[in-house]
Amino acid sequence: MRIFSLLGRRPRTASLALVSAASLLLTGCGSGGGGGTPDDTPARPVDGGTLRYAVAGSPATASDDPHGGLGNESDVMRFALTYDVLTVPGANGEPRPRLAVSWKPNRALDRWTFRLRENAVFTDGRPVRAKDVLYSLRRIADKAAENYGRLADFDLKSSTAPDDHTVVLATRAPMAEAPKALESISFVVPDGTTDFSKPVPGSGPYRVTDTDAQTAVLIRNKSWWGARPHLDRIEIRAVADPQARAAAVTSGQADVAGSVSPAAVKSATSSSSVRVVTRKGVTEYPFIMRLDAKPFDNPKVREAFRLAADRKALVDTVFLGYGRIANDLPTPYDPSYPKGLEQRTRDVARAKRLLKEAGHAHGLKLTLHTTTSYPGMDTAATLYAKQLEDIGVDAEVKVEPADTYWTRIYAKKDFYTGYYGGISFSDLVRVGLLSDSPTNETAWRSREFDAGFTKAMGTLATTERNAALAHIQKQLWRDGGYVVWGTGDGLDLVAPGVHGLPDGPGFQRMFIDRAWKAE
């Protein structure tokens, strides 16, 4: 799944691939010195200047519609700068205010009242009203087939706008994390907007002056309600190849390169004055096994494939010191991650035995699909295929084009390499793990799991809710379709003089309106 944070997670997938008032706008998003070369930030930010940002994206999957599939990170960054959202992720994992200044549930947790700020205006001068918010959310829901149903848990037909600054959102079941489910993806446009072929008025910190499939130029929105952005202008350039993004910074053609490889970081920081912004443990390339396809419909085969993984070798080879081993659950950074879970380790003898018991005593032959969309995806697949040889599995690695991987391979092939970039566990469940999830990438269907999630979402107390979510994760660890071998740090290269970049996971890092540049 290619998801940031909801949905994490994303050029298109979430994969599913799919989350803050002046001082709260980017609480928890860091100063940009999250690792690597220290950020020698002066005491006072400098106003003015242009920031050139090379970010993951492809012209082939570019979109101007903020309510659709979010296929490119470059598009998401443009949307995050152009449009307001209701909530954004906070430092402690809880949602913080943005366009919504407060929220409160009813006793049953199936109605949430959001109070909107009263000083937000679109760039054409119209005030932002509740009807604009409700229209935008309904439009997102109507485009569920494109956006992986990212608002599927909301009953937007039953939702209302009782006054200009109040929205009452209904949910289909008790939903303790409704504000979190809206983090960073509830892009608000004027009521009735249908034509996105030209820039649409937004109420965010910047406005678009020029855009095409590869490049967008934005200038500061002087009427924005929030803290005045420091930068006058931001240029966002979609670059599919991570090596090319890194080269753009080292050659002086860009000021920031998002999601570059560990090798590029080591090379660049040893030979130039560029810095690295580190997002700890947010990058994953899990191997996806679909439970509705042979041979992965047999739990013994799935367990054998997990036991075949030499996790340390994968982490060392793919992340080059910028990572740590994982334990087959996709969101180890989530507050609900189960404590005390036994670490699964490599056991070739047991894996061979399980394959024999599953009827594959003479081995298996299959294809493992991967791509170069994110740095190390192809390396991970190649090394894992060699590790599978030790248990009698002949896995042919097929490197697919990055431009079409998330539309032709993701959630369609039986065995492939996925991607996560910081999605929360609850968002992952909604999009890809419930029996009726719109993008069930592993074909995981369990009534017990579904019921456990429903129970958790009906629990307002955070500690109790996380305990319930931890319980169902243990079932996923035992029987699911993931080989999550490690987590790597997200790595961005930054030219000298650039400061204030967010270093949080998922969509959090798309909100760069507090960045600044010392010439």
mmCIF file of C-alpha atoms in Angstrom, residues 104-447:
data_model
loop_
_atom_site.group_PDB
_atom_site.id
_atom_site.type_symbol
_atom_site.label_atom_id
_atom_site.label_comp_id
_atom_site.label_asym_id
_atom_site.label_seq_id
_atom_site.Cartn_x
_atom_site.Cartn_y
_atom_site.Cartn_z
ATOM 1 C CA LYS A 104 -16.995 17.172 20.252
ATOM 2 C CA PRO A 105 -18.778 13.820 19.924
ATOM 3 C CA ASN A 106 -22.232 12.804 21.110
ATOM 4 C CA ARG A 107 -22.498 10.060 23.695
ATOM 5 C CA ALA A 108 -22.872 7.328 21.081
ATOM 6 C CA LEU A 109 -19.729 8.530 19.216
ATOM 7 C CA ASP A 110 -21.621 8.519 15.912
ATOM 8 C CA ARG A 111 -22.093 12.313 15.600
ATOM 9 C CA TRP A 112 -19.208 14.761 15.778
ATOM 10 C CA THR A 113 -19.718 18.520 15.936
ATOM 11 C CA PHE A 114 -16.850 20.508 14.392
ATOM 12 C CA ARG A 115 -16.588 24.245 14.977
ATOM 13 C CA LEU A 116 -14.829 26.088 12.136
ATOM 14 C CA ARG A 117 -12.652 29.161 12.426
ATOM 15 C CA GLU A 118 -14.474 32.334 11.413
ATOM 16 C CA ASN A 119 -11.613 34.197 9.714
ATOM 17 C CA ALA A 120 -10.842 31.841 6.814
ATOM 18 C CA VAL A 121 -11.435 33.171 3.288
ATOM 19 C CA PHE A 122 -10.863 31.784 -0.177
ATOM 20 C CA THR A 123 -8.433 33.557 -2.484
ATOM 21 C CA ASP A 124 -11.370 35.029 -4.434
ATOM 22 C CA GLY A 125 -12.565 36.791 -1.277
ATOM 23 C CA ARG A 126 -15.454 34.511 -0.324
ATOM 24 C CA PRO A 127 -15.575 33.394 3.325
ATOM 25 C CA VAL A 128 -15.090 29.696 4.037
ATOM 26 C CA ARG A 129 -18.375 28.342 5.357
ATOM 27 C CA ALA A 130 -19.687 25.058 6.660
ATOM 28 C CA LYS A 131 -21.439 24.372 3.358
ATOM 29 C CA ASP A 132 -18.043 24.452 1.606
ATOM 30 C CA VAL A 133 -16.653 21.905 4.065
ATOM 31 C CA LEU A 134 -19.662 19.619 3.734
ATOM 32 C CA TYR A 135 -19.616 19.865 -0.060
ATOM 33 C CA SER A 136 -15.911 18.982 -0.151
ATOM 34 C CA LEU A 137 -16.298 15.990 2.176
ATOM 35 C CA ARG A 138 -19.270 14.701 0.202
ATOM 36 C CA ARG A 139 -17.326 15.032 -3.009
ATOM 37 C CA ILE A 140 -14.461 13.025 -1.502
ATOM 38 C CA ALA A 141 -16.953 10.336 -0.490
ATOM 39 C CA ASP A 142 -18.523 10.305 -3.953
ATOM 40 C CA LYS A 143 -15.105 9.657 -5.494
ATOM 41 C CA ALA A 144 -14.456 6.625 -3.278
ATOM 42 C CA ALA A 145 -13.567 4.426 -6.252
ATOM 43 C CA GLU A 146 -10.635 6.747 -7.003
ATOM 44 C CA ASN A 147 -9.432 7.536 -3.477
ATOM 45 C CA TYR A 148 -9.682 4.128 -1.825
ATOM 46 C CA GLY A 149 -12.812 5.116 0.075
ATOM 47 C CA ARG A 150 -10.917 7.315 2.480
ATOM 48 C CA LEU A 151 -14.138 8.689 4.027
ATOM 49 C CA ALA A 152 -16.126 5.458 3.817
ATOM 50 C CA ASP A 153 -16.841 5.404 7.567
ATOM 51 C CA PHE A 154 -18.662 8.747 7.430
ATOM 52 C CA ASP A 155 -22.377 8.992 6.613
ATOM 53 C CA LEU A 156 -22.137 12.270 4.766
ATOM 54 C CA LYS A 157 -25.712 12.185 3.480
ATOM 55 C CA SER A 158 -26.855 12.395 7.102
ATOM 56 C CA SER A 159 -24.283 15.058 7.990
ATOM 57 C CA THR A 160 -25.410 18.667 8.316
ATOM 58 C CA ALA A 161 -24.228 22.282 8.404
ATOM 59 C CA PRO A 162 -26.540 23.943 10.979
ATOM 60 C CA ASP A 163 -24.807 27.320 10.618
ATOM 61 C CA ASP A 164 -21.969 28.940 8.690
ATOM 62 C CA HIS A 165 -19.271 27.758 11.085
ATOM 63 C CA THR A 166 -20.566 24.409 12.364
ATOM 64 C CA VAL A 167 -20.492 20.999 10.704
ATOM 65 C CA VAL A 168 -22.091 17.939 12.274
ATOM 66 C CA LEU A 169 -20.567 14.794 10.784
ATOM 67 C CA ALA A 170 -22.371 11.487 11.104
ATOM 68 C CA THR A 171 -20.504 8.182 11.095
ATOM 69 C CA ARG A 172 -21.844 4.782 10.094
ATOM 70 C CA ALA A 173 -20.797 3.267 13.420
ATOM 71 C CA PRO A 174 -19.279 4.580 16.661
ATOM 72 C CA MET A 175 -16.027 6.257 15.643
ATOM 73 C CA ALA A 176 -13.816 7.513 18.447
ATOM 74 C CA GLU A 177 -11.132 8.641 15.994
ATOM 75 C CA ALA A 178 -13.253 10.694 13.603
ATOM 76 C CA PRO A 179 -11.051 13.821 13.921
ATOM 77 C CA LYS A 180 -7.983 11.672 13.251
ATOM 78 C CA ALA A 181 -9.598 10.110 10.184
ATOM 79 C CA LEU A 182 -9.904 13.604 8.701
ATOM 80 C CA GLU A 183 -6.255 14.508 9.230
ATOM 81 C CA SER A 184 -4.594 16.190 6.286
ATOM 82 C CA ILE A 185 -6.915 14.903 3.539
ATOM 83 C CA SER A 186 -10.099 16.954 3.978
ATOM 84 C CA PHE A 187 -9.137 19.563 1.373
ATOM 85 C CA VAL A 188 -11.815 22.266 1.292
ATOM 86 C CA VAL A 189 -12.903 23.953 -1.942
ATOM 87 C CA PRO A 190 -15.812 26.327 -2.591
ATOM 88 C CA ASP A 191 -19.281 24.792 -2.627
ATOM 89 C CA GLY A 192 -20.246 23.605 -6.111
ATOM 90 C CA THR A 193 -16.733 23.445 -7.594
ATOM 91 C CA THR A 194 -16.524 20.860 -10.375
ATOM 92 C CA ASP A 195 -13.931 22.221 -12.802
ATOM 93 C CA PHE A 196 -10.362 21.606 -11.616
ATOM 94 C CA SER A 197 -8.720 22.103 -15.014
ATOM 95 C CA LYS A 198 -7.580 25.529 -13.813
ATOM 96 C CA PRO A 199 -6.515 26.665 -10.327
ATOM 97 C CA VAL A 200 -9.432 26.604 -7.892
ATOM 98 C CA PRO A 201 -9.685 29.157 -5.051
ATOM 99 C CA GLY A 202 -8.367 27.778 -1.783
ATOM 100 C CA SER A 203 -7.970 29.132 1.729
ATOM 101 C CA GLY A 204 -4.509 27.739 2.394
ATOM 102 C CA PRO A 205 -1.209 29.563 2.936
ATOM 103 C CA TYR A 206 -0.295 29.661 -0.778
ATOM 104 C CA ARG A 207 -2.062 29.960 -4.109
ATOM 105 C CA VAL A 208 -1.148 28.454 -7.474
ATOM 106 C CA THR A 209 -0.088 30.819 -10.234
ATOM 107 C CA ASP A 210 1.067 28.275 -12.779
ATOM 108 C CA THR A 211 0.960 24.495 -13.067
ATOM 109 C CA ASP A 212 1.455 21.665 -15.518
ATOM 110 C CA ALA A 213 1.881 17.896 -15.202
ATOM 111 C CA GLN A 214 5.397 18.244 -13.773
ATOM 112 C CA THR A 215 5.792 21.668 -12.146
ATOM 113 C CA ALA A 216 3.634 23.924 -9.980
ATOM 114 C CA VAL A 217 4.461 27.496 -8.983
ATOM 115 C CA LEU A 218 2.824 28.899 -5.843
ATOM 116 C CA ILE A 219 3.013 32.321 -4.198
ATOM 117 C CA ARG A 220 2.139 33.369 -0.679
ATOM 118 C CA ASN A 221 -1.577 33.890 -0.006
ATOM 119 C CA LYS A 222 -1.739 37.292 1.692
ATOM 120 C CA SER A 223 -5.286 36.647 2.936
ATOM 121 C CA TRP A 224 -4.516 33.415 4.762
ATOM 122 C CA TRP A 225 -5.784 33.319 8.348
ATOM 123 C CA GLY A 226 -2.663 31.650 9.754
ATOM 124 C CA ALA A 227 0.853 32.788 10.584
ATOM 125 C CA ARG A 228 2.420 34.588 7.630
ATOM 126 C CA PRO A 229 4.517 32.132 5.582
ATOM 127 C CA HIS A 230 8.158 33.133 5.294
ATOM 128 C CA LEU A 231 8.662 32.109 1.679
ATOM 129 C CA ASP A 232 7.287 34.306 -1.099
ATOM 130 C CA ARG A 233 7.276 31.512 -3.638
ATOM 131 C CA ILE A 234 7.461 27.706 -3.776
ATOM 132 C CA GLU A 235 8.170 25.671 -6.892
ATOM 133 C CA ILE A 236 7.131 21.999 -6.727
ATOM 134 C CA ARG A 237 8.593 19.665 -9.321
ATOM 135 C CA ALA A 238 7.459 16.055 -9.791
ATOM 136 C CA VAL A 239 10.437 13.739 -10.281
ATOM 137 C CA ALA A 240 9.758 10.002 -10.340
ATOM 138 C CA ASP A 241 13.340 8.761 -9.935
ATOM 139 C CA PRO A 242 14.801 9.169 -6.409
ATOM 140 C CA GLN A 243 18.364 9.399 -7.714
ATOM 141 C CA ALA A 244 17.347 12.218 -10.025
ATOM 142 C CA ARG A 245 15.747 14.033 -7.082
ATOM 143 C CA ALA A 246 18.977 13.783 -5.105
ATOM 144 C CA ALA A 247 21.040 14.942 -8.076
ATOM 145 C CA ALA A 248 18.808 18.014 -8.437
ATOM 146 C CA VAL A 249 19.914 19.218 -4.993
ATOM 147 C CA THR A 250 23.618 18.361 -5.277
ATOM 148 C CA SER A 251 23.754 20.090 -8.674
ATOM 149 C CA GLY A 252 21.992 23.207 -7.385
ATOM 150 C CA GLN A 253 18.831 22.762 -9.472
ATOM 151 C CA ALA A 254 16.624 22.242 -6.396
ATOM 152 C CA ASP A 255 16.732 23.199 -2.726
ATOM 153 C CA VAL A 256 15.024 20.071 -1.358
ATOM 154 C CA ALA A 257 14.786 16.484 -2.593
ATOM 155 C CA GLY A 258 12.122 14.361 -0.928
ATOM 156 C CA SER A 259 12.453 10.607 -0.291
ATOM 157 C CA VAL A 260 15.981 9.910 -1.492
ATOM 158 C CA SER A 261 18.034 6.767 -1.024
ATOM 159 C CA PRO A 262 20.401 6.105 1.894
ATOM 160 C CA ALA A 263 23.221 5.700 -0.628
ATOM 161 C CA ALA A 264 22.506 9.132 -2.089
ATOM 162 C CA VAL A 265 22.460 10.626 1.409
ATOM 163 C CA LYS A 266 25.823 9.128 2.327
ATOM 164 C CA SER A 267 27.354 10.267 -0.940
ATOM 165 C CA ALA A 268 25.914 13.781 -0.849
ATOM 166 C CA THR A 269 26.664 14.556 2.781
ATOM 167 C CA SER A 270 30.254 13.339 2.479
ATOM 168 C CA SER A 271 31.044 15.439 -0.581
ATOM 169 C CA SER A 272 29.003 18.631 -0.182
ATOM 170 C CA SER A 273 27.354 20.900 2.362
ATOM 171 C CA VAL A 274 23.837 19.555 1.898
ATOM 172 C CA ARG A 275 21.972 18.348 4.991
ATOM 173 C CA VAL A 276 19.604 15.467 5.520
ATOM 174 C CA VAL A 277 16.206 15.687 7.197
ATOM 175 C CA THR A 278 15.377 12.352 8.796
ATOM 176 C CA ARG A 279 11.883 11.034 9.463
ATOM 177 C CA LYS A 280 12.469 8.202 11.906
ATOM 178 C CA GLY A 281 11.189 4.739 11.044
ATOM 179 C CA VAL A 282 8.399 5.713 8.657
ATOM 180 C CA THR A 283 9.434 3.923 5.456
ATOM 181 C CA GLU A 284 8.425 0.312 4.829
ATOM 182 C CA TYR A 285 8.583 -1.979 1.820
ATOM 183 C CA PRO A 286 6.509 -4.956 2.994
ATOM 184 C CA PHE A 287 6.089 -7.992 0.808
ATOM 185 C CA ILE A 288 2.381 -8.480 0.159
ATOM 186 C CA MET A 289 0.834 -11.963 -0.079
ATOM 187 C CA ARG A 290 -2.806 -12.105 -1.168
ATOM 188 C CA LEU A 291 -4.810 -14.565 0.888
ATOM 189 C CA ASP A 292 -7.299 -15.182 -1.934
ATOM 190 C CA ALA A 293 -4.638 -16.590 -4.272
ATOM 191 C CA LYS A 294 -2.620 -19.790 -4.254
ATOM 192 C CA PRO A 295 -0.257 -20.584 -2.628
ATOM 193 C CA PHE A 296 -0.882 -17.821 -0.077
ATOM 194 C CA ASP A 297 -4.391 -19.040 0.772
ATOM 195 C CA ASN A 298 -2.579 -21.558 2.990
ATOM 196 C CA PRO A 299 -1.470 -20.031 6.332
ATOM 197 C CA LYS A 300 1.492 -22.427 6.486
ATOM 198 C CA VAL A 301 2.875 -20.946 3.278
ATOM 199 C CA ARG A 302 2.497 -17.421 4.609
ATOM 200 C CA GLU A 303 4.299 -18.341 7.816
ATOM 201 C CA ALA A 304 7.084 -20.038 5.826
ATOM 202 C CA PHE A 305 7.607 -16.888 3.797
ATOM 203 C CA ARG A 306 7.848 -14.800 6.972
ATOM 204 C CA LEU A 307 10.329 -17.230 8.513
ATOM 205 C CA ALA A 308 12.481 -17.090 5.361
ATOM 206 C CA ALA A 309 13.233 -13.386 5.823
ATOM 207 C CA ASP A 310 16.690 -12.470 7.122
ATOM 208 C CA ARG A 311 15.522 -9.153 8.509
ATOM 209 C CA LYS A 312 18.881 -7.805 9.594
ATOM 210 C CA ALA A 313 20.397 -8.487 6.186
ATOM 211 C CA LEU A 314 17.490 -6.717 4.504
ATOM 212 C CA VAL A 315 17.682 -3.687 6.804
ATOM 213 C CA ASP A 316 21.463 -3.407 6.502
ATOM 214 C CA THR A 317 21.409 -3.748 2.712
ATOM 215 C CA VAL A 318 18.395 -1.587 1.906
ATOM 216 C CA PHE A 319 18.579 1.130 4.557
ATOM 217 C CA LEU A 320 22.383 1.304 5.095
ATOM 218 C CA GLY A 321 22.197 2.151 8.769
ATOM 219 C CA TYR A 322 19.040 4.272 8.535
ATOM 220 C CA GLY A 323 16.630 1.570 9.703
ATOM 221 C CA ARG A 324 15.704 -1.190 12.145
ATOM 222 C CA ILE A 325 14.127 -4.654 11.938
ATOM 223 C CA ALA A 326 10.343 -5.051 12.114
ATOM 224 C CA ASN A 327 7.982 -7.822 13.102
ATOM 225 C CA ASP A 328 5.380 -8.290 10.342
ATOM 226 C CA LEU A 329 2.997 -5.577 11.541
ATOM 227 C CA PRO A 330 2.755 -2.552 9.234
ATOM 228 C CA THR A 331 2.590 0.260 11.823
ATOM 229 C CA PRO A 332 5.174 -0.401 14.571
ATOM 230 C CA TYR A 333 5.337 3.340 15.340
ATOM 231 C CA ASP A 334 1.603 3.527 16.125
ATOM 232 C CA PRO A 335 0.603 4.084 19.794
ATOM 233 C CA SER A 336 -1.542 0.945 19.565
ATOM 234 C CA TYR A 337 1.345 -1.370 18.600
ATOM 235 C CA PRO A 338 1.170 -4.443 20.877
ATOM 236 C CA LYS A 339 3.820 -4.594 23.593
ATOM 237 C CA GLY A 340 5.729 -7.779 24.346
ATOM 238 C CA LEU A 341 5.108 -9.355 20.933
ATOM 239 C CA GLU A 342 7.573 -12.150 20.189
ATOM 240 C CA GLN A 343 10.019 -11.108 17.488
ATOM 241 C CA ARG A 344 9.756 -13.439 14.518
ATOM 242 C CA THR A 345 13.219 -14.524 13.349
ATOM 243 C CA ARG A 346 14.623 -16.506 10.454
ATOM 244 C CA ASP A 347 14.111 -20.263 10.697
ATOM 245 C CA VAL A 348 14.902 -22.015 7.426
ATOM 246 C CA ALA A 349 14.326 -25.541 8.742
ATOM 247 C CA ARG A 350 10.863 -24.738 10.083
ATOM 248 C CA ALA A 351 9.969 -22.833 6.908
ATOM 249 C CA LYS A 352 10.881 -25.866 4.775
ATOM 250 C CA ARG A 353 8.816 -28.093 7.055
ATOM 251 C CA LEU A 354 5.786 -25.822 6.755
ATOM 252 C CA LEU A 355 6.031 -25.768 2.959
ATOM 253 C CA LYS A 356 6.196 -29.562 2.916
ATOM 254 C CA GLU A 357 3.104 -29.768 5.141
ATOM 255 C CA ALA A 358 1.344 -27.387 2.760
ATOM 256 C CA GLY A 359 2.015 -29.732 -0.159
ATOM 257 C CA HIS A 360 5.086 -28.015 -1.609
ATOM 258 C CA ALA A 361 7.819 -30.486 -0.700
ATOM 259 C CA HIS A 362 9.394 -29.930 -4.102
ATOM 260 C CA GLY A 363 9.369 -26.168 -3.803
ATOM 261 C CA LEU A 364 7.456 -23.288 -5.338
ATOM 262 C CA LYS A 365 7.908 -21.072 -8.361
ATOM 263 C CA LEU A 366 6.329 -17.624 -8.530
ATOM 264 C CA THR A 367 6.870 -13.959 -9.442
ATOM 265 C CA LEU A 368 7.670 -11.179 -6.972
ATOM 266 C CA HIS A 369 6.740 -7.804 -8.442
ATOM 267 C CA THR A 370 8.569 -4.652 -7.433
ATOM 268 C CA THR A 371 9.509 -1.217 -8.756
ATOM 269 C CA THR A 372 11.908 1.705 -8.308
ATOM 270 C CA SER A 373 9.228 4.151 -7.196
ATOM 271 C CA TYR A 374 10.920 4.555 -3.813
ATOM 272 C CA PRO A 375 14.651 3.999 -3.206
ATOM 273 C CA GLY A 376 15.428 0.399 -2.279
ATOM 274 C CA MET A 377 12.187 -1.302 -3.313
ATOM 275 C CA ASP A 378 13.917 -3.277 -6.053
ATOM 276 C CA THR A 379 16.955 -4.027 -3.858
ATOM 277 C CA ALA A 380 14.703 -5.393 -1.120
ATOM 278 C CA ALA A 381 12.847 -7.685 -3.516
ATOM 279 C CA THR A 382 16.052 -9.015 -5.065
ATOM 280 C CA LEU A 383 17.619 -9.862 -1.706
ATOM 281 C CA TYR A 384 14.422 -11.416 -0.356
ATOM 282 C CA ALA A 385 14.161 -13.611 -3.454
ATOM 283 C CA LYS A 386 17.644 -14.955 -2.695
ATOM 284 C CA GLN A 387 16.596 -15.666 0.886
ATOM 285 C CA LEU A 388 13.518 -17.541 -0.371
ATOM 286 C CA GLU A 389 15.816 -19.823 -2.399
ATOM 287 C CA ASP A 390 17.033 -21.272 0.897
ATOM 288 C CA ILE A 391 13.567 -22.697 1.628
ATOM 289 C CA GLY A 392 13.014 -24.019 -1.899
ATOM 290 C CA VAL A 393 11.144 -21.083 -3.413
ATOM 291 C CA ASP A 394 12.100 -19.831 -6.867
ATOM 292 C CA ALA A 395 10.895 -16.213 -6.893
ATOM 293 C CA GLU A 396 11.487 -14.359 -10.144
ATOM 294 C CA VAL A 397 11.817 -10.637 -9.423
ATOM 295 C CA LYS A 398 10.022 -8.501 -11.984
ATOM 296 C CA VAL A 399 10.810 -4.781 -11.813
ATOM 297 C CA GLU A 400 7.739 -2.919 -13.047
ATOM 298 C CA PRO A 401 7.643 0.673 -14.378
ATOM 299 C CA ALA A 402 7.302 3.205 -11.571
ATOM 300 C CA ASP A 403 4.775 5.268 -13.531
ATOM 301 C CA THR A 404 2.166 2.503 -13.591
ATOM 302 C CA TYR A 405 3.072 0.295 -10.607
ATOM 303 C CA TRP A 406 0.413 1.669 -8.262
ATOM 304 C CA THR A 407 -2.385 1.326 -10.811
ATOM 305 C CA ARG A 408 -1.475 -1.974 -12.506
ATOM 306 C CA ILE A 409 0.336 -4.001 -9.833
ATOM 307 C CA TYR A 410 -0.709 -2.784 -6.387
ATOM 308 C CA ALA A 411 -3.647 -4.755 -4.928
ATOM 309 C CA LYS A 412 -3.911 -6.736 -8.182
ATOM 310 C CA LYS A 413 -0.961 -9.155 -8.216
ATOM 311 C CA ASP A 414 -0.621 -12.095 -5.811
ATOM 312 C CA PHE A 415 2.886 -11.266 -4.546
ATOM 313 C CA TYR A 416 4.471 -7.835 -4.706
ATOM 314 C CA THR A 417 6.415 -5.155 -2.854
ATOM 315 C CA GLY A 418 4.338 -2.516 -1.095
ATOM 316 C CA TYR A 419 5.114 0.835 0.455
ATOM 317 C CA TYR A 420 4.041 2.683 3.597
ATOM 318 C CA GLY A 421 5.082 6.173 4.570
ATOM 319 C CA GLY A 422 3.607 6.721 8.020
ATOM 320 C CA ILE A 423 -0.048 5.674 7.938
ATOM 321 C CA SER A 424 -1.722 5.078 11.302
ATOM 322 C CA PHE A 425 -3.010 1.628 12.165
ATOM 323 C CA SER A 426 -6.656 2.722 12.306
ATOM 324 C CA ASP A 427 -6.407 4.366 8.878
ATOM 325 C CA LEU A 428 -4.776 1.241 7.478
ATOM 326 C CA VAL A 429 -7.608 -0.879 8.862
ATOM 327 C CA ARG A 430 -10.315 1.307 7.338
ATOM 328 C CA VAL A 431 -8.739 1.370 3.917
ATOM 329 C CA GLY A 432 -7.252 -2.094 3.639
ATOM 330 C CA LEU A 433 -7.997 -4.619 6.389
ATOM 331 C CA LEU A 434 -11.741 -4.769 7.035
ATOM 332 C CA SER A 435 -13.755 -7.326 5.120
ATOM 333 C CA ASP A 436 -15.449 -4.537 3.157
ATOM 334 C CA SER A 437 -12.460 -2.198 2.920
ATOM 335 C CA PRO A 438 -12.265 -0.493 -0.486
ATOM 336 C CA THR A 439 -8.638 -1.537 -1.091
ATOM 337 C CA ASN A 440 -8.091 -4.802 0.734
ATOM 338 C CA GLU A 441 -4.575 -5.335 -0.547
ATOM 339 C CA THR A 442 -4.003 -8.700 1.177
ATOM 340 C CA ALA A 443 -7.615 -9.918 0.856
ATOM 341 C CA TRP A 444 -7.687 -10.165 4.671
ATOM 342 C CA ARG A 445 -11.212 -10.948 5.858
ATOM 343 C CA SER A 446 -11.923 -11.821 9.473
ATOM 344 C CA ARG A 447 -15.196 -11.295 11.346
#
